[in-house]
Amino acid sequence: MAASDSTLNASNFLERTEPAELPSVVAASGSDDFLRLKSLEHAMVLGGVDSETVRSFDGEETQWRDLHDELATRSLFDLDGRRVARLRNADSFVSRYRESLERWVERPSPGATLLLDVRTLPANTILAKQIKKVGWLIPTGEFKDSELADWIVRWGKNQHGLSLRRPQALVFE
């Protein structure tokens, strides 16, 4: 999967099955908490990352130095292992440390991936453009109402073996 895949959005990203090397940064953005979470989890699955090895940070409490240290420090026990840090609630963190994030995305630590869980990441910002260029930017708010029911039917079947019909999926509209 190319880092600059312009068709990348949650609906088609979550249906991909081919393994892919994780880029240095994956950002899931949008107001839907479920789709952001599932998009980041799916990125880890595609990249072959064990969720137990991911270090999580809360964007409202984390300082840049702590996140950067996690991404830049090699493990003593797994020299070839990829370091993955997930930043939840990243909106305030992105606001506070935008310039530091932009510098890191431009020159990331080798073998490290930053997973950003952010509600708002306007496409016209430098950070969003950089992420789209070198990583995966997954907007989660791109479902059209007509697509949502079809996606729910496919998701239910693929993830849980459910046999839903479209009218059943429309109950939540």
PDB file of C-alpha atoms in Angstrom:
ATOM      1  CA  MET A   1       0.000   0.000   0.000  1.00  0.00           C
ATOM      2  CA  ALA A   2       1.492   3.297  -1.060  1.00  0.00           C
ATOM      3  CA  ALA A   3       1.933   5.984   1.556  1.00  0.00           C
ATOM      4  CA  SER A   4       0.389   8.597  -0.712  1.00  0.00           C
ATOM      5  CA  ASP A   5      -2.700   6.550  -1.637  1.00  0.00           C
ATOM      6  CA  SER A   6      -5.202   9.320  -2.347  1.00  0.00           C
ATOM      7  CA  THR A   7      -8.199   6.974  -2.028  1.00  0.00           C
ATOM      8  CA  LEU A   8      -7.392   6.111   1.577  1.00  0.00           C
ATOM      9  CA  ASN A   9     -10.376   6.478   3.900  1.00  0.00           C
ATOM     10  CA  ALA A  10     -11.756   4.363   6.709  1.00  0.00           C
ATOM     11  CA  SER A  11     -14.339   2.527   4.602  1.00  0.00           C
ATOM     12  CA  ASN A  12     -11.846   1.096   2.107  1.00  0.00           C
ATOM     13  CA  PHE A  13      -8.888   0.928   4.504  1.00  0.00           C
ATOM     14  CA  LEU A  14     -10.717  -1.349   6.946  1.00  0.00           C
ATOM     15  CA  GLU A  15     -11.478  -3.806   4.148  1.00  0.00           C
ATOM     16  CA  ARG A  16      -7.861  -4.222   3.035  1.00  0.00           C
ATOM     17  CA  THR A  17      -6.310  -7.565   3.755  1.00  0.00           C
ATOM     18  CA  GLU A  18      -2.870  -7.458   2.170  1.00  0.00           C
ATOM     19  CA  PRO A  19      -0.005  -7.095   4.650  1.00  0.00           C
ATOM     20  CA  ALA A  20       1.911  -3.845   4.377  1.00  0.00           C
ATOM     21  CA  GLU A  21       4.942  -2.326   6.015  1.00  0.00           C
ATOM     22  CA  LEU A  22       3.913   0.277   8.536  1.00  0.00           C
ATOM     23  CA  PRO A  23       5.066   3.766   7.611  1.00  0.00           C
ATOM     24  CA  SER A  24       6.607   6.104  10.171  1.00  0.00           C
ATOM     25  CA  VAL A  25       3.253   7.723  10.908  1.00  0.00           C
ATOM     26  CA  VAL A  26      -0.382   6.623  10.697  1.00  0.00           C
ATOM     27  CA  ALA A  27      -3.071   9.145  11.582  1.00  0.00           C
ATOM     28  CA  ALA A  28      -6.761   8.341  11.914  1.00  0.00           C
ATOM     29  CA  SER A  29      -8.836  11.502  12.062  1.00  0.00           C
ATOM     30  CA  GLY A  30     -12.507  12.310  12.380  1.00  0.00           C
ATOM     31  CA  SER A  31     -15.325  12.492  14.870  1.00  0.00           C
ATOM     32  CA  ASP A  32     -16.144   8.762  14.927  1.00  0.00           C
ATOM     33  CA  ASP A  33     -14.254   7.182  17.852  1.00  0.00           C
ATOM     34  CA  PHE A  34     -15.026   3.610  16.708  1.00  0.00           C
ATOM     35  CA  LEU A  35     -13.682   4.139  13.182  1.00  0.00           C
ATOM     36  CA  ARG A  36     -10.527   5.879  14.433  1.00  0.00           C
ATOM     37  CA  LEU A  37      -9.816   3.057  16.874  1.00  0.00           C
ATOM     38  CA  LYS A  38     -10.541   0.324  14.329  1.00  0.00           C
ATOM     39  CA  SER A  39      -8.435   2.078  11.659  1.00  0.00           C
ATOM     40  CA  LEU A  40      -5.384   2.209  13.938  1.00  0.00           C
ATOM     41  CA  GLU A  41      -5.906  -1.387  15.086  1.00  0.00           C
ATOM     42  CA  HIS A  42      -6.215  -2.482  11.451  1.00  0.00           C
ATOM     43  CA  ALA A  43      -3.006  -0.633  10.538  1.00  0.00           C
ATOM     44  CA  MET A  44      -1.226  -2.676  13.213  1.00  0.00           C
ATOM     45  CA  VAL A  45      -2.721  -5.910  11.852  1.00  0.00           C
ATOM     46  CA  LEU A  46      -1.649  -5.065   8.280  1.00  0.00           C
ATOM     47  CA  GLY A  47       1.824  -4.190   9.566  1.00  0.00           C
ATOM     48  CA  GLY A  48       2.125  -7.389  11.609  1.00  0.00           C
ATOM     49  CA  VAL A  49       2.456  -5.500  14.896  1.00  0.00           C
ATOM     50  CA  ASP A  50       1.474  -7.266  18.111  1.00  0.00           C
ATOM     51  CA  SER A  51      -0.758  -4.892  20.072  1.00  0.00           C
ATOM     52  CA  GLU A  52       1.053  -5.936  23.271  1.00  0.00           C
ATOM     53  CA  THR A  53       4.220  -4.234  22.001  1.00  0.00           C
ATOM     54  CA  VAL A  54       2.543  -0.873  21.380  1.00  0.00           C
ATOM     55  CA  ARG A  55       3.167   1.818  23.965  1.00  0.00           C
ATOM     56  CA  SER A  56       0.144   4.064  24.495  1.00  0.00           C
ATOM     57  CA  PHE A  57       0.201   7.711  25.510  1.00  0.00           C
ATOM     58  CA  ASP A  58      -2.611  10.136  26.294  1.00  0.00           C
ATOM     59  CA  GLY A  59      -2.252  13.368  24.347  1.00  0.00           C
ATOM     60  CA  GLU A  60      -3.715  15.478  27.129  1.00  0.00           C
ATOM     61  CA  GLU A  61      -1.041  14.380  29.613  1.00  0.00           C
ATOM     62  CA  THR A  62       2.014  13.503  27.513  1.00  0.00           C
ATOM     63  CA  GLN A  63       5.007  15.753  26.941  1.00  0.00           C
ATOM     64  CA  TRP A  64       6.831  15.749  23.587  1.00  0.00           C
ATOM     65  CA  ARG A  65      10.076  14.526  25.182  1.00  0.00           C
ATOM     66  CA  ASP A  66       8.347  11.380  26.518  1.00  0.00           C
ATOM     67  CA  LEU A  67       6.792  10.463  23.181  1.00  0.00           C
ATOM     68  CA  HIS A  68       9.980  11.289  21.290  1.00  0.00           C
ATOM     69  CA  ASP A  69      12.084   9.196  23.685  1.00  0.00           C
ATOM     70  CA  GLU A  70       9.786   6.217  23.086  1.00  0.00           C
ATOM     71  CA  LEU A  71      10.062   6.566  19.323  1.00  0.00           C
ATOM     72  CA  ALA A  72      13.821   7.204  19.286  1.00  0.00           C
ATOM     73  CA  THR A  73      15.045   4.607  21.806  1.00  0.00           C
ATOM     74  CA  ARG A  74      16.036   1.186  20.513  1.00  0.00           C
ATOM     75  CA  SER A  75      15.210  -1.890  22.546  1.00  0.00           C
ATOM     76  CA  LEU A  76      18.095  -3.719  24.205  1.00  0.00           C
ATOM     77  CA  PHE A  77      16.331  -7.023  23.652  1.00  0.00           C
ATOM     78  CA  ASP A  78      14.808  -6.681  20.177  1.00  0.00           C
ATOM     79  CA  LEU A  79      17.300  -4.799  17.992  1.00  0.00           C
ATOM     80  CA  ASP A  80      15.323  -5.433  14.803  1.00  0.00           C
ATOM     81  CA  GLY A  81      11.927  -4.752  16.352  1.00  0.00           C
ATOM     82  CA  ARG A  82       9.746  -1.860  15.262  1.00  0.00           C
ATOM     83  CA  ARG A  83       8.861   0.625  17.994  1.00  0.00           C
ATOM     84  CA  VAL A  84       5.223   1.684  17.850  1.00  0.00           C
ATOM     85  CA  ALA A  85       3.717   4.443  19.970  1.00  0.00           C
ATOM     86  CA  ARG A  86       0.017   5.261  19.951  1.00  0.00           C
ATOM     87  CA  LEU A  87      -1.109   8.742  20.948  1.00  0.00           C
ATOM     88  CA  ARG A  88      -4.769   8.771  22.047  1.00  0.00           C
ATOM     89  CA  ASN A  89      -6.715  12.031  22.371  1.00  0.00           C
ATOM     90  CA  ALA A  90      -4.013  13.666  20.294  1.00  0.00           C
ATOM     91  CA  ASP A  91      -5.760  16.956  19.449  1.00  0.00           C
ATOM     92  CA  SER A  92      -4.329  19.048  22.293  1.00  0.00           C
ATOM     93  CA  PHE A  93      -0.920  17.374  21.862  1.00  0.00           C
ATOM     94  CA  VAL A  94      -0.890  18.255  18.150  1.00  0.00           C
ATOM     95  CA  SER A  95      -1.754  21.856  19.003  1.00  0.00           C
ATOM     96  CA  ARG A  96       0.995  22.120  21.650  1.00  0.00           C
ATOM     97  CA  TYR A  97       3.730  20.307  19.722  1.00  0.00           C
ATOM     98  CA  ARG A  98       2.826  20.840  16.058  1.00  0.00           C
ATOM     99  CA  GLU A  99       6.308  22.067  15.047  1.00  0.00           C
ATOM    100  CA  SER A 100       8.032  19.176  16.833  1.00  0.00           C
ATOM    101  CA  LEU A 101       5.674  16.687  15.182  1.00  0.00           C
ATOM    102  CA  GLU A 102       6.276  18.265  11.761  1.00  0.00           C
ATOM    103  CA  ARG A 103      10.059  17.950  12.245  1.00  0.00           C
ATOM    104  CA  TRP A 104       9.721  14.327  13.390  1.00  0.00           C
ATOM    105  CA  VAL A 105       7.442  13.363  10.476  1.00  0.00           C
ATOM    106  CA  GLU A 106       9.950  14.953   8.101  1.00  0.00           C
ATOM    107  CA  ARG A 107      12.837  12.977   9.663  1.00  0.00           C
ATOM    108  CA  PRO A 108      11.402  10.092  11.709  1.00  0.00           C
ATOM    109  CA  SER A 109      13.410   7.735  13.850  1.00  0.00           C
ATOM    110  CA  PRO A 110      14.347   4.599  11.886  1.00  0.00           C
ATOM    111  CA  GLY A 111      12.193   1.615  12.783  1.00  0.00           C
ATOM    112  CA  ALA A 112       9.557   3.676  14.603  1.00  0.00           C
ATOM    113  CA  THR A 113       5.870   4.271  13.920  1.00  0.00           C
ATOM    114  CA  LEU A 114       3.660   6.906  15.496  1.00  0.00           C
ATOM    115  CA  LEU A 115      -0.075   6.143  15.566  1.00  0.00           C
ATOM    116  CA  LEU A 116      -2.071   9.354  15.945  1.00  0.00           C
ATOM    117  CA  ASP A 117      -5.684   9.212  17.124  1.00  0.00           C
ATOM    118  CA  VAL A 118      -6.903  12.734  16.406  1.00  0.00           C
ATOM    119  CA  ARG A 119     -10.423  14.100  15.982  1.00  0.00           C
ATOM    120  CA  THR A 120      -9.386  17.089  13.866  1.00  0.00           C
ATOM    121  CA  LEU A 121      -6.514  17.246  11.400  1.00  0.00           C
ATOM    122  CA  PRO A 122      -7.372  19.716   8.621  1.00  0.00           C
ATOM    123  CA  ALA A 123      -6.068  18.582   5.235  1.00  0.00           C
ATOM    124  CA  ASN A 124      -4.578  22.013   4.521  1.00  0.00           C
ATOM    125  CA  THR A 125      -2.125  21.911   7.450  1.00  0.00           C
ATOM    126  CA  ILE A 126       1.563  21.185   6.944  1.00  0.00           C
ATOM    127  CA  LEU A 127       1.329  18.205   9.300  1.00  0.00           C
ATOM    128  CA  ALA A 128      -1.554  16.584   7.400  1.00  0.00           C
ATOM    129  CA  LYS A 129       0.204  17.097   4.069  1.00  0.00           C
ATOM    130  CA  GLN A 130       3.409  15.574   5.446  1.00  0.00           C
ATOM    131  CA  ILE A 131       1.579  12.578   6.880  1.00  0.00           C
ATOM    132  CA  LYS A 132      -0.234  11.977   3.599  1.00  0.00           C
ATOM    133  CA  LYS A 133       3.099  12.153   1.764  1.00  0.00           C
ATOM    134  CA  VAL A 134       5.090   9.745   3.957  1.00  0.00           C
ATOM    135  CA  GLY A 135       2.491   7.803   5.918  1.00  0.00           C
ATOM    136  CA  TRP A 136      -1.158   6.876   6.062  1.00  0.00           C
ATOM    137  CA  LEU A 137      -3.744   9.573   6.718  1.00  0.00           C
ATOM    138  CA  ILE A 138      -7.077   7.852   7.290  1.00  0.00           C
ATOM    139  CA  PRO A 139     -10.080  10.173   7.473  1.00  0.00           C
ATOM    140  CA  THR A 140     -12.969   8.447   9.219  1.00  0.00           C
ATOM    141  CA  GLY A 141     -15.776  10.850   8.408  1.00  0.00           C
ATOM    142  CA  GLU A 142     -16.021  10.099   4.721  1.00  0.00           C
ATOM    143  CA  PHE A 143     -18.984   7.739   4.734  1.00  0.00           C
ATOM    144  CA  LYS A 144     -21.948   8.888   2.723  1.00  0.00           C
ATOM    145  CA  ASP A 145     -25.240   7.873   4.327  1.00  0.00           C
ATOM    146  CA  SER A 146     -25.944   5.548   1.410  1.00  0.00           C
ATOM    147  CA  GLU A 147     -22.576   3.782   1.934  1.00  0.00           C
ATOM    148  CA  LEU A 148     -22.848   3.370   5.693  1.00  0.00           C
ATOM    149  CA  ALA A 149     -25.496   0.635   5.653  1.00  0.00           C
ATOM    150  CA  ASP A 150     -23.608  -1.345   3.010  1.00  0.00           C
ATOM    151  CA  TRP A 151     -20.412  -1.025   5.044  1.00  0.00           C
ATOM    152  CA  ILE A 152     -22.172  -2.176   8.232  1.00  0.00           C
ATOM    153  CA  VAL A 153     -23.436  -5.282   6.402  1.00  0.00           C
ATOM    154  CA  ARG A 154     -19.904  -6.103   5.100  1.00  0.00           C
ATOM    155  CA  TRP A 155     -18.258  -5.341   8.470  1.00  0.00           C
ATOM    156  CA  GLY A 156     -20.732  -7.535  10.340  1.00  0.00           C
ATOM    157  CA  LYS A 157     -20.124 -10.428   7.960  1.00  0.00           C
ATOM    158  CA  ASN A 158     -16.320 -10.100   7.813  1.00  0.00           C
ATOM    159  CA  GLN A 159     -15.694  -9.430  11.506  1.00  0.00           C
ATOM    160  CA  HIS A 160     -18.454 -11.366  13.219  1.00  0.00           C
ATOM    161  CA  GLY A 161     -19.989 -13.759  10.679  1.00  0.00           C
ATOM    162  CA  LEU A 162     -23.336 -11.936  10.828  1.00  0.00           C
ATOM    163  CA  SER A 163     -25.869 -12.146   8.038  1.00  0.00           C
ATOM    164  CA  LEU A 164     -27.392  -8.694   8.102  1.00  0.00           C
ATOM    165  CA  ARG A 165     -29.562  -7.252   5.390  1.00  0.00           C
ATOM    166  CA  ARG A 166     -29.386  -3.624   4.377  1.00  0.00           C
ATOM    167  CA  PRO A 167     -32.725  -2.681   6.047  1.00  0.00           C
ATOM    168  CA  GLN A 168     -31.384  -4.010   9.365  1.00  0.00           C
ATOM    169  CA  ALA A 169     -28.311  -1.801   9.051  1.00  0.00           C
ATOM    170  CA  LEU A 170     -30.490   1.232   8.324  1.00  0.00           C
ATOM    171  CA  VAL A 171     -32.132   1.030  11.755  1.00  0.00           C
ATOM    172  CA  PHE A 172     -29.477   3.395  13.149  1.00  0.00           C
ATOM    173  CA  GLU A 173     -29.905   6.141  10.564  1.00  0.00           C
TER     174      GLU A 173
END
